[in-house]
Every structure is written in structure tokens, then in C-alpha cells.
Short mmCIF file of N, CA, C and O in Angstrom, two decimals:
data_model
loop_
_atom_site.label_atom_id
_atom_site.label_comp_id
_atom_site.label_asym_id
_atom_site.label_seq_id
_atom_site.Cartn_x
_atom_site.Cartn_y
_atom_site.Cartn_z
N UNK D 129 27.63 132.45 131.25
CA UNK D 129 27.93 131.70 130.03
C UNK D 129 29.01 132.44 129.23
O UNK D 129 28.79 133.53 128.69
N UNK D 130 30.27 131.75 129.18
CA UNK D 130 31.19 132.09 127.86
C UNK D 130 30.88 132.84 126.85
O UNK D 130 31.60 133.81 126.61
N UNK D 131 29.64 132.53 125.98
CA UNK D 131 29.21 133.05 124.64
C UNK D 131 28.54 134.39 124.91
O UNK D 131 28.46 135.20 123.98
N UNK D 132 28.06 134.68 126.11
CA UNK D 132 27.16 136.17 126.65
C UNK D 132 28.92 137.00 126.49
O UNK D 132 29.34 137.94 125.82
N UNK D 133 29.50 136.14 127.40
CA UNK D 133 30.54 137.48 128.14
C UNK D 133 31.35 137.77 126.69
O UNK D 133 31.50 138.99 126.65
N UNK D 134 31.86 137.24 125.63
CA UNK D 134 32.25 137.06 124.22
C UNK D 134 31.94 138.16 123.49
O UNK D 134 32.61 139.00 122.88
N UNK D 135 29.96 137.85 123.80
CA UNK D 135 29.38 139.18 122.99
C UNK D 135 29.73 140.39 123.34
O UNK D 135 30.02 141.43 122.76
N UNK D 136 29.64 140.08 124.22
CA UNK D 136 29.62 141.55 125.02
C UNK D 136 31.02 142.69 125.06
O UNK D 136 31.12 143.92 125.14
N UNK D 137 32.06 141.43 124.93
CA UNK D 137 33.32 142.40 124.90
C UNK D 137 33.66 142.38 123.46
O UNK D 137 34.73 142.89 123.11
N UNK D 138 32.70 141.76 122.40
CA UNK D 138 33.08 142.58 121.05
C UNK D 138 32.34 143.47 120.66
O UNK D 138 32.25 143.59 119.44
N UNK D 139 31.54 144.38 121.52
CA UNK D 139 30.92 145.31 121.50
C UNK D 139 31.84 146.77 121.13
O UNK D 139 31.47 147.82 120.62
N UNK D 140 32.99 146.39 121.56
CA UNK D 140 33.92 147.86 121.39
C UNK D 140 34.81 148.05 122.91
O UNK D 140 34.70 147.32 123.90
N UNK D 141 35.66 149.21 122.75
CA UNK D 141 36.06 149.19 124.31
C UNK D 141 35.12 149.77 125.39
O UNK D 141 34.13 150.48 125.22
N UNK D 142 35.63 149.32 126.50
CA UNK D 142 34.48 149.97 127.80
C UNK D 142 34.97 151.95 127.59
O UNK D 142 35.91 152.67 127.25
N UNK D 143 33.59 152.00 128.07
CA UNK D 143 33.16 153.64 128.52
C UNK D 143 34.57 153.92 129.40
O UNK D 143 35.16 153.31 130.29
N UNK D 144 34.83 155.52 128.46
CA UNK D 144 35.91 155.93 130.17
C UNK D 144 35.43 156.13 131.23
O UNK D 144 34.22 156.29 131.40
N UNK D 145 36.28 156.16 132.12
CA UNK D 145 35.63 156.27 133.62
C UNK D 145 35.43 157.62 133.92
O UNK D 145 34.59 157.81 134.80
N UNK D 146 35.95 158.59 133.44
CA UNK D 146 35.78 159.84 133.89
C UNK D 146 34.87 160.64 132.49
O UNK D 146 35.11 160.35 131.32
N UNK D 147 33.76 161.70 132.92
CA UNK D 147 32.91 162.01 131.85
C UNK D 147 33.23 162.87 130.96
O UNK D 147 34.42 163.11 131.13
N UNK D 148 32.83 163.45 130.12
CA UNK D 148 33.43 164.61 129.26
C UNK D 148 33.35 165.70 129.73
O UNK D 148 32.22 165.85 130.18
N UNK D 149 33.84 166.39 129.85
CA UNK D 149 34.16 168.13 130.27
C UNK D 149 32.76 168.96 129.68
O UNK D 149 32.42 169.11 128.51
N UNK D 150 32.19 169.36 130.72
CA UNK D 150 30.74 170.12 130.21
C UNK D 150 31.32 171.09 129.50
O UNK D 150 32.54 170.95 129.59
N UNK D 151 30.94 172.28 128.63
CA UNK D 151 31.24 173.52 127.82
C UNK D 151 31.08 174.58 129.17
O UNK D 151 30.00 174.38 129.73
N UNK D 152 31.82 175.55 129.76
CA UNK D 152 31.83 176.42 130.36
C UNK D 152 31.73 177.56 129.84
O UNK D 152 32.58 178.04 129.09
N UNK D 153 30.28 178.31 130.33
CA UNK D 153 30.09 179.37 130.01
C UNK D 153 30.63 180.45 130.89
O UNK D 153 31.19 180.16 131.94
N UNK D 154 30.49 181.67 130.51
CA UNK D 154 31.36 182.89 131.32
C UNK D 154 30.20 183.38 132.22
O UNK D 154 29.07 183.44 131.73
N UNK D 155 30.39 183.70 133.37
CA UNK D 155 29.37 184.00 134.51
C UNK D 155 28.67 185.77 133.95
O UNK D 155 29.38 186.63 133.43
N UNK D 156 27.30 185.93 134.21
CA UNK D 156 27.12 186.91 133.77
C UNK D 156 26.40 187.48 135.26
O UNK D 156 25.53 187.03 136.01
N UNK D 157 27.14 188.56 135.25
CA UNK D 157 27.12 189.24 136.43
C UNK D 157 26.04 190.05 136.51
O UNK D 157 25.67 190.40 135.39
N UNK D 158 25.08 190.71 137.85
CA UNK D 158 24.44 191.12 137.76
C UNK D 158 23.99 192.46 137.40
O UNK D 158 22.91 192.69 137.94
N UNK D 159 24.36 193.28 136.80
CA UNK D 159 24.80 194.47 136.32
C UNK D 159 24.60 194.02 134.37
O UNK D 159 24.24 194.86 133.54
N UNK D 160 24.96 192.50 134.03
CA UNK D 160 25.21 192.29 132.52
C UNK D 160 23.48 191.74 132.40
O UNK D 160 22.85 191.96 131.37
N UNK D 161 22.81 190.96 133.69
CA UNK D 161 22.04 190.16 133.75
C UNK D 161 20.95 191.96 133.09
O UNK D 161 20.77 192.39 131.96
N UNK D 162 20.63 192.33 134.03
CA UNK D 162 19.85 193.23 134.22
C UNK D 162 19.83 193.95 132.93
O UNK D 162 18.87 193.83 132.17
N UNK D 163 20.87 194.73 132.64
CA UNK D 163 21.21 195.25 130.83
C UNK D 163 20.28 194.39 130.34
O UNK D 163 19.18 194.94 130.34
N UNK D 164 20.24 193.31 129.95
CA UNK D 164 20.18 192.43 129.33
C UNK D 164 18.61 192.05 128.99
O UNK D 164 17.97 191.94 127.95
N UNK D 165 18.29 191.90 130.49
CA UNK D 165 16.39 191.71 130.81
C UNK D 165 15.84 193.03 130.51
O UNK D 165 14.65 193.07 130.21
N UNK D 166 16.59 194.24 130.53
CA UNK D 166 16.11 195.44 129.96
C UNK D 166 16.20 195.49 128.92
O UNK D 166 15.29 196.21 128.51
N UNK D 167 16.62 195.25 128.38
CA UNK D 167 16.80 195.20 126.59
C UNK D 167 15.56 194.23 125.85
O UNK D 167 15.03 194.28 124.75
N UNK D 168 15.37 193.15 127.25
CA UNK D 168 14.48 191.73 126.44
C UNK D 168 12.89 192.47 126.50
O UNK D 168 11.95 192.08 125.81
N UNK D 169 12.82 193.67 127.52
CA UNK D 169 11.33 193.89 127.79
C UNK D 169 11.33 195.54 128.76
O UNK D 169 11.00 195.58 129.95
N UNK D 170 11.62 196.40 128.22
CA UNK D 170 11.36 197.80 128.59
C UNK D 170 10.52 197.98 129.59
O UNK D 170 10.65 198.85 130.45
N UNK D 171 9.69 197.24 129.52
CA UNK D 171 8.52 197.98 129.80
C UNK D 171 8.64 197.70 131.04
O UNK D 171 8.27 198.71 131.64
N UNK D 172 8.95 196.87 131.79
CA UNK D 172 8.87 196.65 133.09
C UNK D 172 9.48 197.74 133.98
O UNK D 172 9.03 198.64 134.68
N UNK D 173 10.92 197.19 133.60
CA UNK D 173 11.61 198.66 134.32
C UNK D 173 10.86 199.82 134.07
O UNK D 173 10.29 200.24 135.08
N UNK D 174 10.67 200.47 133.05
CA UNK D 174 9.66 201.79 133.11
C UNK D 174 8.38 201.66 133.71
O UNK D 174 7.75 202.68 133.99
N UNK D 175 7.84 200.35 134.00
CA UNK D 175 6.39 200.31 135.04
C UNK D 175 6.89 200.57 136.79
O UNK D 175 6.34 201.20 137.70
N UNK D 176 7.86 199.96 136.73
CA UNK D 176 8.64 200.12 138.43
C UNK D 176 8.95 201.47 138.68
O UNK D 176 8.69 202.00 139.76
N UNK D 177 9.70 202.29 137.41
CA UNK D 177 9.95 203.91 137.69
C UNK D 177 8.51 204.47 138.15
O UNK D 177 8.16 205.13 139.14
N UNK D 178 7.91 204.02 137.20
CA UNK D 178 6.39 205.04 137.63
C UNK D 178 5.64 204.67 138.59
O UNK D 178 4.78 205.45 138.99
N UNK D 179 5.82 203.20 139.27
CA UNK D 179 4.81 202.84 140.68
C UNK D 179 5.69 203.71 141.67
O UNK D 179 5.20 204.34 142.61
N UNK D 180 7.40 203.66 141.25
CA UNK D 180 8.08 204.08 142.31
C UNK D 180 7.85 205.72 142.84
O UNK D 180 7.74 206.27 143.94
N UNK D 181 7.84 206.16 141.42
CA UNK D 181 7.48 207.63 141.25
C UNK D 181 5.96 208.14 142.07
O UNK D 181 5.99 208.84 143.09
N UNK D 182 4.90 207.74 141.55
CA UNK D 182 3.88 207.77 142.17
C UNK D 182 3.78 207.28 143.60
O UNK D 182 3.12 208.03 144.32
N UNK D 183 4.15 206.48 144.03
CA UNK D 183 4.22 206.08 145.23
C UNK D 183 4.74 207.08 146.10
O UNK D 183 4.12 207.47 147.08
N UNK D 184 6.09 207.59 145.70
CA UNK D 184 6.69 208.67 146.31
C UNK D 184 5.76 210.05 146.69
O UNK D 184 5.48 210.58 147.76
N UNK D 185 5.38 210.42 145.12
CA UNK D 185 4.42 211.79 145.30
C UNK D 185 3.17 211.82 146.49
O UNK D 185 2.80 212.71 147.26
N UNK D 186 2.65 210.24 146.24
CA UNK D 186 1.36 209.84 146.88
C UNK D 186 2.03 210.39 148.66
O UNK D 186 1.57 211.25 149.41
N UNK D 187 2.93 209.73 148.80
CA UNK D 187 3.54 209.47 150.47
C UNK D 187 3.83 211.08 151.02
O UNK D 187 3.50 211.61 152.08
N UNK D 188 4.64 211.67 149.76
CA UNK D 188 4.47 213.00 149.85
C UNK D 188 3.38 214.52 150.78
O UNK D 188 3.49 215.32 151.71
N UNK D 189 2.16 214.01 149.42
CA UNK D 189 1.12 214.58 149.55
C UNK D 189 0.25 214.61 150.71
O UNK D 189 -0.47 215.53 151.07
N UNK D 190 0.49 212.99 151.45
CA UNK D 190 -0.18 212.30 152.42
C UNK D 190 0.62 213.40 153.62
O UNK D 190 -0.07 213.94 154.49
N UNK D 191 2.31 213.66 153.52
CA UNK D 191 2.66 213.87 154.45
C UNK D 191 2.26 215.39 154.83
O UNK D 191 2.06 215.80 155.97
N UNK D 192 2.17 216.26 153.43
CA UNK D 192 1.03 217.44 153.54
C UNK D 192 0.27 217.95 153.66
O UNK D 192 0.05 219.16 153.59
N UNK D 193 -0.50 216.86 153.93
CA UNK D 193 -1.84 216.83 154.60
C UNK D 193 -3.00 217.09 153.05
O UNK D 193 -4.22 217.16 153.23
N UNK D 194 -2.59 217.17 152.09
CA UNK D 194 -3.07 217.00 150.36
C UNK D 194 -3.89 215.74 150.81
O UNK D 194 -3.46 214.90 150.03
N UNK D 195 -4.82 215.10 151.60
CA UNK D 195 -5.34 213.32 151.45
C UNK D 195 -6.24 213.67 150.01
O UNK D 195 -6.83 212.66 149.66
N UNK D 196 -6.44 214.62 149.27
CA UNK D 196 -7.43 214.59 148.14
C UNK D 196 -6.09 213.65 146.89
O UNK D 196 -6.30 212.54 146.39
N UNK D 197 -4.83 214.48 146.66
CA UNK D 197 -3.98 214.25 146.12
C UNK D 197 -3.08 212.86 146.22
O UNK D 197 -2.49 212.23 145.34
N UNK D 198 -3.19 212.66 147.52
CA UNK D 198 -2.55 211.55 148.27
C UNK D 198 -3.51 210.15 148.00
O UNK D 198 -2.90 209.09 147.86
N UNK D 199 -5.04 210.14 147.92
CA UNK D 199 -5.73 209.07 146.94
C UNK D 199 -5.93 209.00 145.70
O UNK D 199 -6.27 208.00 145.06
N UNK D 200 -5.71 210.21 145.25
CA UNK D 200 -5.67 210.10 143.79
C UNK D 200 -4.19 209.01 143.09
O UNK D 200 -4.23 208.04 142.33
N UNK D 201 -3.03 209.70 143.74
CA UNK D 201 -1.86 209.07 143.70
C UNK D 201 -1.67 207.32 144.29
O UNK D 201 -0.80 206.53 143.94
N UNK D 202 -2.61 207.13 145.11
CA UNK D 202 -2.82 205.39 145.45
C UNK D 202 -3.31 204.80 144.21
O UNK D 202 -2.73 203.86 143.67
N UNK D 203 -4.72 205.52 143.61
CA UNK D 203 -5.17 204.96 143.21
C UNK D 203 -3.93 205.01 141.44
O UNK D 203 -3.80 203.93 140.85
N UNK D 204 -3.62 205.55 141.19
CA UNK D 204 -2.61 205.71 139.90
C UNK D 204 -1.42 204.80 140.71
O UNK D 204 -0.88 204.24 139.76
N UNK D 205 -0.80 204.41 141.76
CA UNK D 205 0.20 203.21 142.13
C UNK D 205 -0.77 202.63 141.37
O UNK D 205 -0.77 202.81 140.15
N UNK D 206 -1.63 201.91 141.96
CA UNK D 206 -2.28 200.14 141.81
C UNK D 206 -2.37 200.33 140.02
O UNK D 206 -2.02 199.33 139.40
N UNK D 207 -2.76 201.38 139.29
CA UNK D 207 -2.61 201.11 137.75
C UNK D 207 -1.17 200.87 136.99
O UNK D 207 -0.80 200.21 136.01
N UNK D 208 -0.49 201.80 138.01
CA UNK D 208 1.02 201.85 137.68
C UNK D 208 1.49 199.89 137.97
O UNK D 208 1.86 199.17 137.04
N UNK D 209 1.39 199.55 139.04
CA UNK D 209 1.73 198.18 139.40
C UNK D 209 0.62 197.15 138.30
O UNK D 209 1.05 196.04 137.98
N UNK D 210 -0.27 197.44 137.95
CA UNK D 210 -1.15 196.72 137.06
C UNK D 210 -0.38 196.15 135.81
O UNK D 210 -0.18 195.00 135.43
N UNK D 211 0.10 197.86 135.15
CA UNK D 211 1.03 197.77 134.26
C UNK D 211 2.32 196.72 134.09
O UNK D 211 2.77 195.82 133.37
N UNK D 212 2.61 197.65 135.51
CA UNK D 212 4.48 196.65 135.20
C UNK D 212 3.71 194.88 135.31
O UNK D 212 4.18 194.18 134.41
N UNK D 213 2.95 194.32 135.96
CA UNK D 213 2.64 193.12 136.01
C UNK D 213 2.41 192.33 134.52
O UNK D 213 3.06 191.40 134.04
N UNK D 214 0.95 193.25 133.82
CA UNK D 214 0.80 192.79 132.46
C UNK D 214 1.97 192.95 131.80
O UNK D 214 2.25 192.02 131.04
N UNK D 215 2.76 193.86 131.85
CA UNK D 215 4.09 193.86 130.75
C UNK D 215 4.93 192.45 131.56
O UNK D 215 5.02 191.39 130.94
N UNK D 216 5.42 192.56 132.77
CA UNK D 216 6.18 191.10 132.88
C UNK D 216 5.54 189.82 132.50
O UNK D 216 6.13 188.79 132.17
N UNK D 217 3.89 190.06 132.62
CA UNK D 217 3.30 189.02 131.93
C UNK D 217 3.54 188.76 130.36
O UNK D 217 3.54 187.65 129.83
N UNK D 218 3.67 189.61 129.94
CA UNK D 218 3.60 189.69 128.38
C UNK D 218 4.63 189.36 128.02
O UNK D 218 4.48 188.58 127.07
N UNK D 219 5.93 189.56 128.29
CA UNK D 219 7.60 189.41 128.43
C UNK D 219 7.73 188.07 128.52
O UNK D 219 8.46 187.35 127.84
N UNK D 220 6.71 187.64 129.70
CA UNK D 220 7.46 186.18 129.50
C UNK D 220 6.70 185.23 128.45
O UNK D 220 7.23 184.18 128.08
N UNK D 221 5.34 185.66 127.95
CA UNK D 221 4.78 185.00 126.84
C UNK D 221 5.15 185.17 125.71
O UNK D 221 4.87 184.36 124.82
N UNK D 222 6.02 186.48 125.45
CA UNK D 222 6.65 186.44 124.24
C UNK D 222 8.24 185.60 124.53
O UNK D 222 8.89 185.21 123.56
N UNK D 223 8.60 185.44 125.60
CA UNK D 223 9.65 184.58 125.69
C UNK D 223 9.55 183.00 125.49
O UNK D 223 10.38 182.31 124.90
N UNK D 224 8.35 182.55 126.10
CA UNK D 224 7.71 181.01 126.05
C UNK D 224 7.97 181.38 124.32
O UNK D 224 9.05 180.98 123.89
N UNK D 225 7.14 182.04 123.40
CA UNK D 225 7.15 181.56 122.16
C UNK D 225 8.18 181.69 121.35
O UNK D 225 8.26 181.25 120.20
N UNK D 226 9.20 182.45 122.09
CA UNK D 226 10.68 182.58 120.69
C UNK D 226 11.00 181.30 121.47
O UNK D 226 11.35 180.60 120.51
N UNK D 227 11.10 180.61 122.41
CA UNK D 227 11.86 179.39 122.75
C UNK D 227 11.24 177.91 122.16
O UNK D 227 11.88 176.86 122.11
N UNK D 228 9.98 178.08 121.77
CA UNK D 228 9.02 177.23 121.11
C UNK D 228 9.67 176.98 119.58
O UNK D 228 9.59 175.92 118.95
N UNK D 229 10.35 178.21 119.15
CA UNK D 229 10.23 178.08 117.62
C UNK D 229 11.85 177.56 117.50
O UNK D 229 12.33 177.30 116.41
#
């Protein structure tokens, strides 16, 4: 019908065909990424030094034939890894809520 197609083109002009240019952000490299997640939550990285640390001594001790020293040091990994977990846990719940507000 005449009177549809009428309306329709006094609506304004048609949409361009090509879309708007998204905003380009600058790539953040992994070296800026990392800075960055260290800065948002310490604690992690310092839970990884100390599973890494302990882990080492543990493997150590084991290789000295120390097995008294060498379970003591397992059992301080699994607290050490406990740690870094609850802190990445915690990191990202304090992240959920600054993005909430």
C-alpha cells in the first residue's frame, strides 16, 4: 500500500550501510597485564613464591634422604597452595563488587 511505504520514508534517511568505527584500545601486553593483576591482588603472586619455595626445599630434602623434613615441607605446600587459592578467591570477590558499584 502507497500510504505504508509514504510513512515509512518520512521516517528520516535510511541507516548507513557501513557501521561506526568501534573505539580502539591499545593492546596490553603481557608483561603490562601481569604488573597490573599484581598490583589488583598481591597476594597471589606471593602465595605462588612460597608453594614454589617450599616445594623446592621439600624436593630437596626428599633428595637427602631428610623424609622427616621432606613431609613436613608437603605438608606446608598444600597450606601454601590453600593460601594462594583463598587469596585468588578473594581477588576476584572483591573484583565482582567494585564492578557492581
Amino acid at each position: 500500500s502507497p500510504s505504508l511505504r509514504a510513512a515509512a520514508m518520512a521516517g528520516g534517511p535510511p541507516p548507513p550501510l557501513e557501521p561506526s568505527p568501534l573505539p580502539v584500545f591499545s593492546e596490553e601486553g603481557f608483561g603490562d597485564k601481569f604488573l597490573r593483576k599484581t598490583r589488583e591482588n598481591p597476594l597471589v603472586p606471593l602465595g605462588c613464591l612460597c608453594t614454589v619455595g617450599v616445594l623446592t626445599y621439600g624436593l630437596i630434602s626428599f633428595k637427602r634422604g631428610n623424609t622427616r623434613q621432606s613431609q613436613l615441607m608437603m605438608r606446608a605446600r598444600i597450606l601454601a597452595q590453600g593460601f594462594t587459592f583463598v587469596a585468588l578467591l578473594g581477588g576476584m570477590v572483591v573484583t565482582a563488587m567494585k564492578s557492581r558499584k
